[in-house]
Short mmCIF file of C-alpha atoms in Angstrom, two decimals:
data_model
loop_
_atom_site.label_atom_id
_atom_site.label_comp_id
_atom_site.label_asym_id
_atom_site.label_seq_id
_atom_site.Cartn_x
_atom_site.Cartn_y
_atom_site.Cartn_z
CA UNK A 353 60.98 -77.78 -8.03
CA UNK A 354 63.78 -76.92 -5.68
CA UNK A 355 62.92 -75.90 -2.18
CA UNK A 356 63.25 -72.27 -1.40
CA UNK A 357 63.56 -71.17 2.25
CA UNK A 358 62.09 -67.79 1.40
CA UNK A 359 58.63 -69.43 1.09
CA UNK A 360 58.77 -70.31 4.83
CA UNK A 361 58.01 -67.18 6.78
CA UNK A 362 58.70 -66.98 10.49
CA UNK A 363 55.68 -66.10 12.61
CA UNK A 364 56.78 -63.06 14.64
CA UNK A 365 54.91 -62.67 17.96
CA UNK A 366 53.00 -59.41 18.13
CA UNK A 367 53.24 -57.25 21.27
CA UNK A 368 49.72 -57.03 22.73
CA UNK A 369 50.49 -55.12 25.95
CA UNK A 370 51.46 -58.23 28.00
CA UNK A 371 55.18 -57.82 28.13
CA UNK A 372 55.98 -61.05 30.01
CA UNK A 373 54.17 -63.17 27.43
CA UNK A 374 55.67 -61.31 24.47
CA UNK A 375 59.19 -61.39 25.92
CA UNK A 376 59.02 -65.12 26.47
CA UNK A 377 57.90 -65.76 22.88
CA UNK A 378 60.43 -63.35 21.37
CA UNK A 379 63.24 -64.80 23.41
CA UNK A 380 62.38 -68.29 22.16
CA UNK A 381 62.36 -67.03 18.60
CA UNK A 382 65.76 -65.30 18.86
CA UNK A 383 67.34 -68.27 20.58
CA UNK A 384 66.13 -70.59 17.84
CA UNK A 385 67.89 -68.40 15.26
CA UNK A 386 70.99 -68.02 17.45
CA UNK A 387 70.51 -64.25 17.78
CA UNK A 388 70.05 -64.06 21.55
CA UNK A 389 73.71 -63.14 22.17
CA UNK A 390 72.94 -59.71 20.68
CA UNK A 391 70.42 -59.13 23.48
CA UNK A 392 72.80 -60.32 26.22
CA UNK A 393 76.13 -58.96 24.96
CA UNK A 394 75.30 -56.43 22.24
CA UNK A 395 76.92 -55.62 18.90
CA UNK A 396 80.56 -56.46 18.39
CA UNK A 397 82.53 -53.21 17.86
CA UNK A 398 85.83 -53.22 15.96
CA UNK A 399 88.87 -51.85 17.77
CA UNK A 400 90.67 -48.65 16.71
CA UNK A 401 93.07 -50.27 14.27
CA UNK A 402 91.18 -53.44 13.33
CA UNK A 403 92.49 -56.25 11.28
CA UNK A 404 90.60 -57.50 8.28
CA UNK A 405 89.23 -60.37 10.27
CA UNK A 406 88.09 -58.14 13.12
CA UNK A 407 86.40 -55.78 10.73
CA UNK A 408 84.58 -58.64 9.06
CA UNK A 409 83.31 -59.84 12.43
CA UNK A 410 82.11 -56.37 13.35
CA UNK A 411 80.30 -55.92 10.03
CA UNK A 412 78.65 -59.34 10.33
CA UNK A 413 77.49 -58.41 13.91
CA UNK A 414 75.98 -55.19 12.68
CA UNK A 415 74.14 -56.95 9.85
CA UNK A 416 72.74 -59.52 12.28
CA UNK A 417 71.72 -56.66 14.61
CA UNK A 418 69.76 -55.09 11.77
CA UNK A 419 67.94 -58.42 11.15
CA UNK A 420 66.96 -58.77 14.78
CA UNK A 421 65.95 -55.11 14.92
CA UNK A 422 63.64 -55.81 11.97
CA UNK A 423 62.01 -58.57 13.98
CA UNK A 424 61.35 -56.19 16.87
CA UNK A 425 59.99 -53.49 14.61
CA UNK A 426 57.52 -55.90 13.02
CA UNK A 427 56.28 -57.10 16.41
CA UNK A 428 55.69 -53.67 18.02
CA UNK A 429 52.87 -51.30 17.13
CA UNK A 430 53.53 -47.83 15.69
CA UNK A 431 52.65 -45.89 18.86
CA UNK A 432 55.15 -47.83 20.94
CA UNK A 433 57.67 -47.90 18.10
CA UNK A 434 57.80 -44.11 18.06
CA UNK A 435 59.28 -44.10 21.53
CA UNK A 436 62.17 -46.50 20.70
CA UNK A 437 63.17 -45.47 17.17
CA UNK A 438 66.09 -43.48 18.37
CA UNK A 439 67.69 -46.57 19.91
CA UNK A 440 70.69 -47.70 17.85
CA UNK A 441 71.09 -51.38 18.69
CA UNK A 442 68.69 -54.21 19.35
CA UNK A 443 70.05 -54.46 22.92
CA UNK A 444 69.09 -50.83 23.53
CA UNK A 445 65.58 -51.49 22.18
CA UNK A 446 65.17 -54.57 24.36
CA UNK A 447 66.37 -52.81 27.50
CA UNK A 448 64.05 -49.86 26.74
CA UNK A 449 61.03 -52.18 26.44
CA UNK A 450 62.00 -53.97 29.63
CA UNK A 451 62.39 -50.66 31.55
CA UNK A 452 59.12 -49.34 30.15
CA UNK A 453 56.98 -52.34 31.19
CA UNK A 454 58.91 -53.79 34.14
CA UNK A 455 60.55 -50.67 35.55
CA UNK A 456 63.69 -50.34 37.60
CA UNK A 457 64.91 -52.83 40.17
CA UNK A 458 62.97 -51.07 42.88
CA UNK A 459 59.76 -51.13 40.84
CA UNK A 460 60.32 -54.76 39.91
CA UNK A 461 60.70 -55.74 43.57
CA UNK A 462 57.44 -54.00 44.42
CA UNK A 463 55.62 -55.71 41.55
CA UNK A 464 57.16 -59.06 42.57
CA UNK A 465 55.92 -58.53 46.13
CA UNK A 466 52.41 -57.88 44.83
CA UNK A 467 52.58 -61.03 42.71
CA UNK A 468 53.74 -63.07 45.73
CA UNK A 469 50.75 -61.85 47.73
CA UNK A 470 48.41 -62.62 44.85
CA UNK A 471 49.88 -66.11 44.60
CA UNK A 472 49.49 -66.74 48.32
CA UNK A 473 45.78 -65.77 48.49
CA UNK A 474 44.90 -67.47 45.23
CA UNK A 475 42.05 -69.96 45.65
CA UNK A 476 39.76 -71.80 43.27
CA UNK A 477 36.11 -70.77 43.14
CA UNK A 478 33.34 -73.22 43.89
CA UNK A 479 32.03 -73.20 40.30
CA UNK A 480 35.34 -72.37 38.54
CA UNK A 481 36.55 -74.96 36.00
CA UNK A 482 39.83 -76.71 36.70
CA UNK A 483 41.41 -75.52 33.45
CA UNK A 484 40.58 -71.89 34.21
CA UNK A 485 42.10 -72.10 37.71
CA UNK A 486 45.26 -73.69 36.41
CA UNK A 487 45.50 -70.94 33.78
CA UNK A 488 45.17 -68.24 36.50
CA UNK A 489 47.77 -69.97 38.66
CA UNK A 490 50.33 -70.49 35.93
CA UNK A 491 49.83 -66.95 34.67
CA UNK A 492 50.86 -65.55 38.03
CA UNK A 493 53.75 -68.03 38.33
CA UNK A 494 55.07 -67.10 34.89
CA UNK A 495 54.91 -63.37 35.79
CA UNK A 496 56.90 -64.09 38.94
CA UNK A 497 59.42 -65.97 36.89
CA UNK A 498 59.82 -63.05 34.46
CA UNK A 499 60.56 -60.77 37.42
CA UNK A 500 63.37 -63.06 38.58
CA UNK A 501 61.53 -65.29 41.07
CA UNK A 502 62.41 -68.98 40.75
CA UNK A 503 59.17 -70.95 40.95
CA UNK A 504 59.64 -74.64 41.38
CA UNK A 505 57.08 -77.08 39.97
CA UNK A 506 56.40 -78.54 43.43
CA UNK A 507 55.52 -75.08 44.68
CA UNK A 508 52.76 -74.74 42.11
CA UNK A 509 51.52 -78.30 42.81
CA UNK A 510 51.33 -77.75 46.56
CA UNK A 511 49.62 -74.39 46.09
CA UNK A 512 46.92 -75.96 43.87
CA UNK A 513 46.32 -78.79 46.34
CA UNK A 514 45.98 -76.32 49.24
CA UNK A 515 43.51 -74.06 47.44
CA UNK A 516 41.04 -76.55 46.03
CA UNK A 517 37.38 -76.26 47.19
CA UNK A 518 35.85 -78.80 49.58
CA UNK A 519 34.30 -80.94 46.80
CA UNK A 520 37.81 -82.02 45.82
CA UNK A 521 38.82 -83.04 49.35
CA UNK A 522 38.75 -86.77 48.64
CA UNK A 523 40.86 -86.60 45.47
CA UNK A 524 43.32 -84.19 47.14
CA UNK A 525 43.77 -86.53 50.09
CA UNK A 526 44.19 -89.45 47.73
CA UNK A 527 46.84 -87.64 45.69
CA UNK A 528 48.78 -86.55 48.80
CA UNK A 529 48.76 -90.07 50.27
CA UNK A 530 49.38 -92.12 47.15
CA UNK A 531 51.90 -89.89 45.34
CA UNK A 532 55.14 -88.11 46.09
CA UNK A 533 54.12 -84.50 45.70
CA UNK A 534 57.73 -83.47 45.02
CA UNK A 535 57.78 -85.65 41.86
CA UNK A 536 54.24 -84.90 40.71
CA UNK A 537 54.07 -82.79 37.59
CA UNK A 538 51.63 -79.97 37.01
CA UNK A 539 50.17 -81.72 33.94
CA UNK A 540 49.61 -84.94 35.88
CA UNK A 541 47.91 -83.10 38.70
CA UNK A 542 45.64 -81.22 36.25
CA UNK A 543 44.61 -84.47 34.55
CA UNK A 544 43.71 -86.07 37.92
CA UNK A 545 41.63 -83.08 38.94
CA UNK A 546 39.90 -82.96 35.52
CA UNK A 547 38.81 -86.57 35.97
CA UNK A 548 37.29 -85.71 39.38
CA UNK A 549 35.61 -82.66 37.90
CA UNK A 550 34.02 -84.75 35.14
CA UNK A 551 32.81 -87.23 37.76
CA UNK A 552 31.19 -84.49 39.85
CA UNK A 553 29.51 -82.95 36.79
CA UNK A 554 28.25 -86.37 35.76
CA UNK A 555 26.68 -86.97 39.17
CA UNK A 556 25.00 -83.60 39.08
CA UNK A 557 23.55 -84.33 35.64
CA UNK A 558 22.31 -87.78 36.69
CA UNK A 559 20.71 -86.32 39.82
CA UNK A 560 18.91 -83.69 37.73
CA UNK A 561 17.74 -86.29 35.25
CA UNK A 562 16.35 -88.49 38.05
CA UNK A 563 14.53 -85.53 39.57
CA UNK A 564 13.10 -84.68 36.15
CA UNK A 565 11.92 -88.25 35.66
CA UNK A 566 10.33 -88.32 39.10
CA UNK A 567 8.47 -85.05 38.48
CA UNK A 568 7.28 -86.11 35.06
CA UNK A 569 6.23 -89.52 36.29
CA UNK A 570 4.12 -88.18 39.13
CA UNK A 571 0.67 -86.67 38.93
CA UNK A 572 -0.70 -86.07 35.42
CA UNK A 573 -1.35 -82.63 34.03
CA UNK A 574 -4.94 -83.33 33.02
CA UNK A 575 -8.05 -83.68 35.06
CA UNK A 576 -9.60 -86.59 33.18
CA UNK A 577 -9.56 -90.28 34.05
CA UNK A 578 -7.68 -91.45 31.03
CA UNK A 579 -4.56 -93.50 31.21
CA UNK A 580 -1.64 -91.67 32.94
CA UNK A 581 -3.51 -88.35 32.82
CA UNK A 582 -5.59 -88.36 35.97
CA UNK A 583 -4.77 -87.61 39.61
CA UNK A 584 -4.87 -91.24 40.67
CA UNK A 585 -2.05 -93.71 40.26
CA UNK A 586 -4.08 -96.12 38.10
CA UNK A 587 -1.73 -98.24 35.95
CA UNK A 588 1.20 -95.90 36.42
CA UNK A 589 4.56 -97.73 36.40
CA UNK A 590 6.58 -97.55 39.60
CA UNK A 591 9.84 -97.42 37.69
CA UNK A 592 9.68 -93.61 37.59
CA UNK A 593 8.37 -93.11 41.12
CA UNK A 594 10.81 -91.50 43.59
CA UNK A 595 10.73 -92.53 47.26
CA UNK A 596 10.78 -89.55 49.62
CA UNK A 597 12.51 -91.70 52.24
CA UNK A 598 15.64 -93.04 50.44
CA UNK A 599 15.18 -90.92 47.28
CA UNK A 600 15.50 -93.97 45.04
CA UNK A 601 13.22 -94.93 42.15
CA UNK A 602 10.85 -97.88 41.97
CA UNK A 603 8.71 -97.62 45.16
CA UNK A 604 6.68 -95.26 47.34
CA UNK A 605 7.64 -93.92 50.73
CA UNK A 606 5.35 -96.27 52.64
CA UNK A 607 6.94 -99.21 50.80
CA UNK A 608 10.51 -98.18 51.48
CA UNK A 609 12.67 -101.10 52.70
CA UNK A 610 15.01 -98.78 54.66
CA UNK A 611 12.50 -97.87 57.39
CA UNK A 612 14.18 -98.19 60.82
CA UNK A 613 17.72 -98.84 59.46
CA UNK A 614 19.11 -95.35 60.07
CA UNK A 615 19.27 -94.45 63.70
CA UNK A 616 20.41 -90.91 62.96
CA UNK A 617 17.60 -90.14 60.51
CA UNK A 618 14.53 -88.01 61.19
CA UNK A 619 11.51 -87.61 58.91
CA UNK A 620 9.29 -84.58 58.71
CA UNK A 621 6.01 -84.26 56.83
CA UNK A 622 5.64 -80.49 56.96
CA UNK A 623 4.43 -79.20 53.55
CA UNK A 624 5.52 -75.63 54.31
CA UNK A 625 8.53 -74.44 52.34
CA UNK A 626 11.51 -73.28 54.41
CA UNK A 627 14.16 -70.75 53.37
CA UNK A 628 17.49 -71.39 55.13
CA UNK A 629 15.54 -72.13 58.30
CA UNK A 630 14.79 -68.41 58.56
CA UNK A 631 11.48 -69.08 60.30
CA UNK A 632 9.40 -72.23 60.84
CA UNK A 633 6.15 -73.06 62.54
CA UNK A 634 6.92 -76.35 64.24
CA UNK A 635 4.11 -77.15 66.69
CA UNK A 636 6.08 -79.70 68.63
CA UNK A 637 9.66 -79.21 69.63
CA UNK A 638 11.87 -82.28 69.88
CA UNK A 639 14.90 -81.78 72.05
CA UNK A 640 17.01 -84.31 70.13
CA UNK A 641 16.49 -82.69 66.70
CA UNK A 642 19.11 -80.25 65.42
CA UNK A 643 18.93 -78.60 61.99
CA UNK A 644 22.07 -78.00 59.91
CA UNK A 645 21.72 -74.45 58.53
CA UNK A 646 24.09 -72.87 55.99
CA UNK A 647 22.38 -69.47 56.29
CA UNK A 648 22.75 -69.23 60.05
CA UNK A 649 25.66 -67.20 61.35
CA UNK A 650 25.73 -68.84 64.80
CA UNK A 651 24.41 -71.83 66.67
CA UNK A 652 21.05 -70.96 68.24
CA UNK A 653 18.73 -72.68 70.74
CA UNK A 654 15.72 -71.67 72.75
CA UNK A 655 16.39 -73.64 75.95
CA UNK A 656 18.67 -72.03 78.46
CA UNK A 657 18.73 -75.11 80.70
CA UNK A 658 20.93 -76.97 78.23
CA UNK A 659 23.75 -74.44 78.44
CA UNK A 660 26.78 -74.21 80.73
CA UNK A 661 29.34 -71.44 81.13
CA UNK A 662 26.41 -69.20 80.23
CA UNK A 663 27.03 -65.47 79.80
CA UNK A 664 23.79 -63.70 80.66
CA UNK A 665 25.25 -60.24 79.87
CA UNK A 666 25.76 -60.95 76.18
CA UNK A 667 23.27 -59.19 73.90
CA UNK A 668 22.84 -59.25 70.17
CA UNK A 669 20.07 -59.46 67.61
CA UNK A 670 19.34 -61.95 64.78
CA UNK A 671 17.55 -61.01 61.58
CA UNK A 672 15.22 -63.60 60.10
CA UNK A 673 14.17 -64.24 56.51
CA UNK A 674 10.99 -62.20 56.93
CA UNK A 675 13.03 -59.13 58.10
CA UNK A 676 11.91 -59.60 61.69
CA UNK A 677 14.46 -59.60 64.48
CA UNK A 678 14.93 -61.82 67.54
CA UNK A 679 16.90 -60.72 70.59
CA UNK A 680 19.86 -62.77 71.75
CA UNK A 681 19.74 -62.96 75.57
CA UNK A 682 22.95 -64.79 76.28
CA UNK A 683 25.68 -67.09 74.96
CA UNK A 684 27.13 -70.33 76.24
CA UNK A 685 28.20 -73.87 75.45
CA UNK A 686 26.15 -77.04 74.89
CA UNK A 687 27.23 -80.68 75.09
CA UNK A 688 25.71 -83.00 72.48
CA UNK A 689 26.00 -86.78 72.45
CA UNK A 690 26.01 -88.03 68.82
CA UNK A 691 26.36 -91.76 68.26
CA UNK A 692 27.76 -92.21 71.75
CA UNK A 693 30.42 -89.48 71.42
CA UNK A 694 30.11 -86.22 73.37
CA UNK A 695 30.87 -83.03 71.46
CA UNK A 696 31.09 -79.51 72.91
CA UNK A 697 29.26 -76.89 70.82
CA UNK A 698 30.67 -73.49 71.79
CA UNK A 699 29.40 -69.96 71.35
CA UNK A 700 25.71 -70.94 71.16
CA UNK A 701 23.19 -68.10 71.14
CA UNK A 702 20.20 -68.28 73.49
CA UNK A 703 17.11 -66.81 71.86
CA UNK A 704 13.90 -67.08 74.00
CA UNK A 705 10.98 -68.32 72.01
CA UNK A 706 13.06 -70.10 69.31
CA UNK A 707 11.29 -73.37 68.55
CA UNK A 708 14.09 -75.12 66.68
CA UNK A 709 17.72 -75.92 67.40
CA UNK A 710 20.07 -74.59 64.68
CA UNK A 711 23.68 -75.65 64.00
CA UNK A 712 25.59 -73.19 61.84
CA UNK A 713 27.58 -74.93 59.12
CA UNK A 714 29.98 -71.96 58.86
CA UNK A 715 30.68 -72.02 62.56
CA UNK A 716 31.29 -75.76 62.44
CA UNK A 717 33.76 -75.39 59.61
CA UNK A 718 35.74 -72.86 61.68
CA UNK A 719 36.58 -75.70 64.10
CA UNK A 720 38.68 -77.59 61.50
CA UNK A 721 35.66 -79.65 60.47
CA UNK A 722 35.04 -80.45 56.81
CA UNK A 723 31.39 -80.65 55.73
CA UNK A 724 30.83 -82.87 52.67
CA UNK A 725 27.49 -82.91 50.78
CA UNK A 726 27.21 -85.93 48.50
CA UNK A 727 23.84 -86.37 46.74
CA UNK A 728 21.40 -86.74 49.70
CA UNK A 729 24.01 -87.30 52.43
CA UNK A 730 25.84 -84.82 54.68
CA UNK A 731 28.98 -85.93 56.51
CA UNK A 732 31.31 -84.06 58.86
CA UNK A 733 34.97 -84.96 59.18
CA UNK A 734 37.49 -83.73 61.73
CA UNK A 735 41.20 -83.64 61.00
CA UNK A 736 42.05 -85.74 64.07
CA UNK A 737 38.78 -87.38 65.18
CA UNK A 738 37.66 -88.53 61.75
CA UNK A 739 33.94 -88.89 61.02
CA UNK A 740 31.85 -86.90 63.50
CA UNK A 741 28.37 -87.46 62.15
CA UNK A 742 26.48 -88.48 59.02
CA UNK A 743 22.91 -87.69 58.17
CA UNK A 744 20.52 -87.99 55.21
CA UNK A 745 18.25 -85.46 53.62
CA UNK A 746 14.68 -85.50 54.90
CA UNK A 747 11.58 -85.46 52.77
CA UNK A 748 11.35 -81.67 52.88
CA UNK A 749 14.99 -81.37 51.81
CA UNK A 750 16.47 -80.57 55.21
CA UNK A 751 19.51 -82.03 56.94
CA UNK A 752 18.86 -82.88 60.57
CA UNK A 753 20.90 -84.50 63.32
CA UNK A 754 19.54 -86.64 66.15
CA UNK A 755 21.55 -85.77 69.21
CA UNK A 756 21.07 -86.06 72.96
CA UNK A 757 21.75 -82.97 75.07
CA UNK A 758 24.08 -83.60 78.03
CA UNK A 759 22.64 -81.22 80.61
CA UNK A 760 24.97 -80.00 83.38
CA UNK A 761 24.22 -81.19 86.93
CA UNK A 762 25.12 -79.59 90.22
CA UNK A 763 26.15 -82.40 92.61
CA UNK A 764 27.14 -80.15 95.48
CA UNK A 765 26.17 -76.62 96.50
CA UNK A 766 27.66 -74.39 99.12
CA UNK A 767 26.12 -71.24 100.53
CA UNK A 768 28.39 -68.56 101.98
CA UNK A 769 27.24 -66.77 105.13
CA UNK A 770 26.87 -63.09 104.30
CA UNK A 771 27.95 -61.98 107.73
CA UNK A 772 31.03 -64.20 107.56
CA UNK A 773 31.83 -62.89 104.08
CA UNK A 774 31.84 -59.21 105.17
CA UNK A 775 33.65 -60.13 108.38
CA UNK A 776 36.47 -61.61 106.22
CA UNK A 777 36.44 -58.71 103.78
CA UNK A 778 36.95 -56.12 106.54
CA UNK A 779 40.01 -57.81 108.00
CA UNK A 780 37.91 -59.80 110.51
CA UNK A 781 36.25 -56.73 112.02
CA UNK A 782 33.59 -57.48 114.61
CA UNK A 783 29.90 -57.64 113.55
CA UNK A 784 29.27 -54.75 115.92
CA UNK A 785 31.83 -52.60 114.13
CA UNK A 786 30.33 -53.56 110.71
CA UNK A 787 26.83 -52.61 111.84
CA UNK A 788 28.18 -49.30 113.13
CA UNK A 789 29.46 -48.56 109.64
CA UNK A 790 26.00 -49.37 108.24
CA UNK A 791 23.87 -47.58 110.82
CA UNK A 792 25.86 -44.32 110.71
CA UNK A 793 26.20 -44.30 106.91
CA UNK A 794 29.96 -44.37 107.13
CA UNK A 795 30.13 -46.61 104.04
CA UNK A 796 27.88 -47.34 101.10
CA UNK A 797 26.67 -50.78 99.99
CA UNK A 798 27.25 -52.64 103.24
CA UNK A 799 24.08 -54.56 104.25
CA UNK A 800 22.76 -55.00 107.72
CA UNK A 801 24.39 -58.10 109.17
CA UNK A 802 23.43 -60.69 111.78
CA UNK A 803 25.66 -62.23 114.35
CA UNK A 804 27.91 -65.02 113.15
CA UNK A 805 26.36 -68.39 113.43
CA UNK A 806 29.57 -69.79 114.90
CA UNK A 807 32.82 -68.34 116.14
CA UNK A 808 35.38 -67.40 113.48
CA UNK A 809 38.20 -69.95 113.60
CA UNK A 810 40.59 -67.58 111.85
CA UNK A 811 40.08 -64.92 114.54
CA UNK A 812 40.78 -67.47 117.23
CA UNK A 813 43.99 -68.40 115.47
CA UNK A 814 45.13 -64.92 114.58
CA UNK A 815 44.30 -63.20 117.90
CA UNK A 816 46.04 -65.65 120.19
CA UNK A 817 48.49 -64.03 122.62
CA UNK A 818 51.79 -65.33 123.90
CA UNK A 819 51.95 -66.56 127.45
CA UNK A 820 54.18 -64.65 129.82
CA UNK A 821 57.53 -66.23 130.66
CA UNK A 822 57.51 -67.15 134.36
CA UNK A 823 60.02 -65.38 136.53
CA UNK A 824 60.39 -68.35 138.86
CA UNK A 825 60.75 -71.99 138.01
CA UNK A 826 60.33 -75.09 140.06
CA UNK A 827 63.28 -77.34 139.97
CA UNK A 828 64.52 -79.92 142.39
CA UNK A 829 67.50 -81.58 140.73
CA UNK A 830 70.68 -80.54 139.04
CA UNK A 831 70.44 -79.62 135.37
CA UNK A 832 66.67 -79.44 135.57
CA UNK A 833 66.83 -75.68 135.03
CA UNK A 834 68.23 -74.48 131.71
CA UNK A 835 69.39 -70.89 131.41
CA UNK A 836 68.78 -69.36 127.93
CA UNK A 837 68.37 -66.06 126.17
CA UNK A 838 64.64 -65.40 126.13
CA UNK A 839 64.85 -62.32 123.90
CA UNK A 840 64.53 -62.70 120.10
CA UNK A 841 63.16 -60.91 117.01
CA UNK A 842 60.12 -58.87 117.94
CA UNK A 843 57.27 -58.61 115.44
CA UNK A 844 54.78 -55.77 115.66
CA UNK A 845 51.38 -56.98 116.74
CA UNK A 846 48.67 -57.14 114.03
CA UNK A 847 45.69 -59.26 114.83
CA UNK A 848 44.04 -58.39 111.54
CA UNK A 849 47.10 -59.41 109.56
CA UNK A 850 47.44 -62.70 111.37
CA UNK A 851 43.75 -63.47 110.89
CA UNK A 852 43.93 -62.69 107.18
CA UNK A 853 46.90 -65.00 106.70
CA UNK A 854 45.18 -67.77 108.62
CA UNK A 855 41.97 -67.33 106.69
CA UNK A 856 43.57 -67.31 103.21
CA UNK A 857 46.08 -70.14 103.99
CA UNK A 858 49.00 -68.20 102.54
CA UNK A 859 52.64 -68.58 103.68
CA UNK A 860 53.92 -66.37 106.44
CA UNK A 861 56.35 -64.70 104.06
CA UNK A 862 53.35 -62.63 102.93
CA UNK A 863 52.85 -61.27 106.44
CA UNK A 864 54.06 -57.71 105.59
CA UNK A 865 51.50 -57.54 102.76
CA UNK A 866 48.78 -58.74 105.08
CA UNK A 867 49.73 -56.15 107.70
CA UNK A 868 49.64 -53.43 105.01
CA UNK A 869 46.12 -54.25 103.98
CA UNK A 870 44.95 -54.89 107.52
CA UNK A 871 46.09 -51.35 108.35
CA UNK A 872 44.35 -50.05 105.28
CA UNK A 873 41.09 -51.67 106.46
CA UNK A 874 41.48 -50.59 110.07
CA UNK A 875 41.84 -46.93 108.99
CA UNK A 876 38.42 -47.24 107.35
CA UNK A 877 36.76 -48.93 110.30
CA UNK A 878 35.05 -47.39 113.35
CA UNK A 879 37.10 -46.72 116.50
CA UNK A 880 36.50 -45.27 119.93
CA UNK A 881 39.19 -42.63 119.35
CA UNK A 882 36.95 -40.62 116.95
CA UNK A 883 33.19 -40.42 116.87
CA UNK A 884 31.04 -41.20 113.82
CA UNK A 885 33.94 -41.05 111.40
CA UNK A 886 36.81 -43.34 110.50
CA UNK A 887 40.50 -42.65 111.15
CA UNK A 888 40.97 -42.06 107.42
CA UNK A 889 38.44 -39.19 107.57
CA UNK A 890 39.78 -37.71 110.82
#
């Protein structure tokens, strides 16, 4: 039987409301049938006095336009078709659909701007499959392309690498270091990430299976003394026993061969369940133990002596898991020595009565630190310093760090004499004048002062007077007496200004400023010219 092309029907894409997707499929269909020129140029119109050839070309163009119009009519629903039936050519129909669903140039620019923002803030969810995230990313990229934005393949690749969650950090670093990102295709990147995703899912399944085996191989469910049903171990095989020290199968905790190997490992035997370290009842507090807490908004300690640059005025409250609140009575910094390296922990809350030391995982991650949880191990990596610490899960499923607190020491202390302090503040006014201000309530806040323990060196320097030039000179030989002009620039006398400059060790170019403030202080100091008031009040 001879082949008939009528039996092969072209699948026409149906318009489902997503214009960008429909337009892409329809354009591909029309290009494959060499009809796309009608969309770009339109129908060929015969001139006023056409030749036979020109008329044939115009008729053929109209016939082709009717075929393409038939394709569009079959792909568009009736409700939408009613709005474009009055269009004469297929180009008019296409432009009408484009204007209806993409708008004018101004509207398209606004929509493109929104798509750019959506593309920039796009990030993969923690539990989102890799295929779903790639689908979301490419959907936005295709929409931007339909609005005229040129999206290079490397742009999509770099965006995906930047927005992957922390569990893909290792494979992302490996891809960036071992491959040229500019030549890496989207499909190749997706396949690499899918392999890592399958590996992560496999580890989770294996971990759950081991936990299930350990729970089923533990104590029996019965109360009798039969085989493998009683409370005792009896003939129970150790192959299914999980060690609470190393979390491996085959031995008990007291038989664990890893005792004493990990210096940064702490073991706790508390049977009480803990919820995000919301509240615990530790009877003994160990200064070197710090708990990593993902539910804690800030670092918290209960020992104020460990802190430096402490702000006692800071106040806040912290809500615990049992809805109770604890008052924050200050904030400061703490230095911790972990494996011989000193780290500064900033913005630490001081909560009196807190029995445990809490390190907020969220606050650590804000310092460009990546926290990686792998099975029963927690590691922290810094972009420049590398591995900061590594710790294992304890028996009660907590992550703890053994760290030494570097307490600040004061190697030298200096005490300022109060009388000397107020003497300097008042432009080196005498102690008698200061006490006059206090006794007669001429000022507020000035304490009663004692005599200075020693003479003020700045006053001795600032209140020196110039010796008089002698009118007669003793000379006995020629040229022993030199005649000179003894008159020069005359500065107004200001003992207070001179003393202030000497006390503050500032250059003499600031002498006018010192005189200004010395005058300001003198006008608010007692004087014999007026009684019981200052010159400012007179």
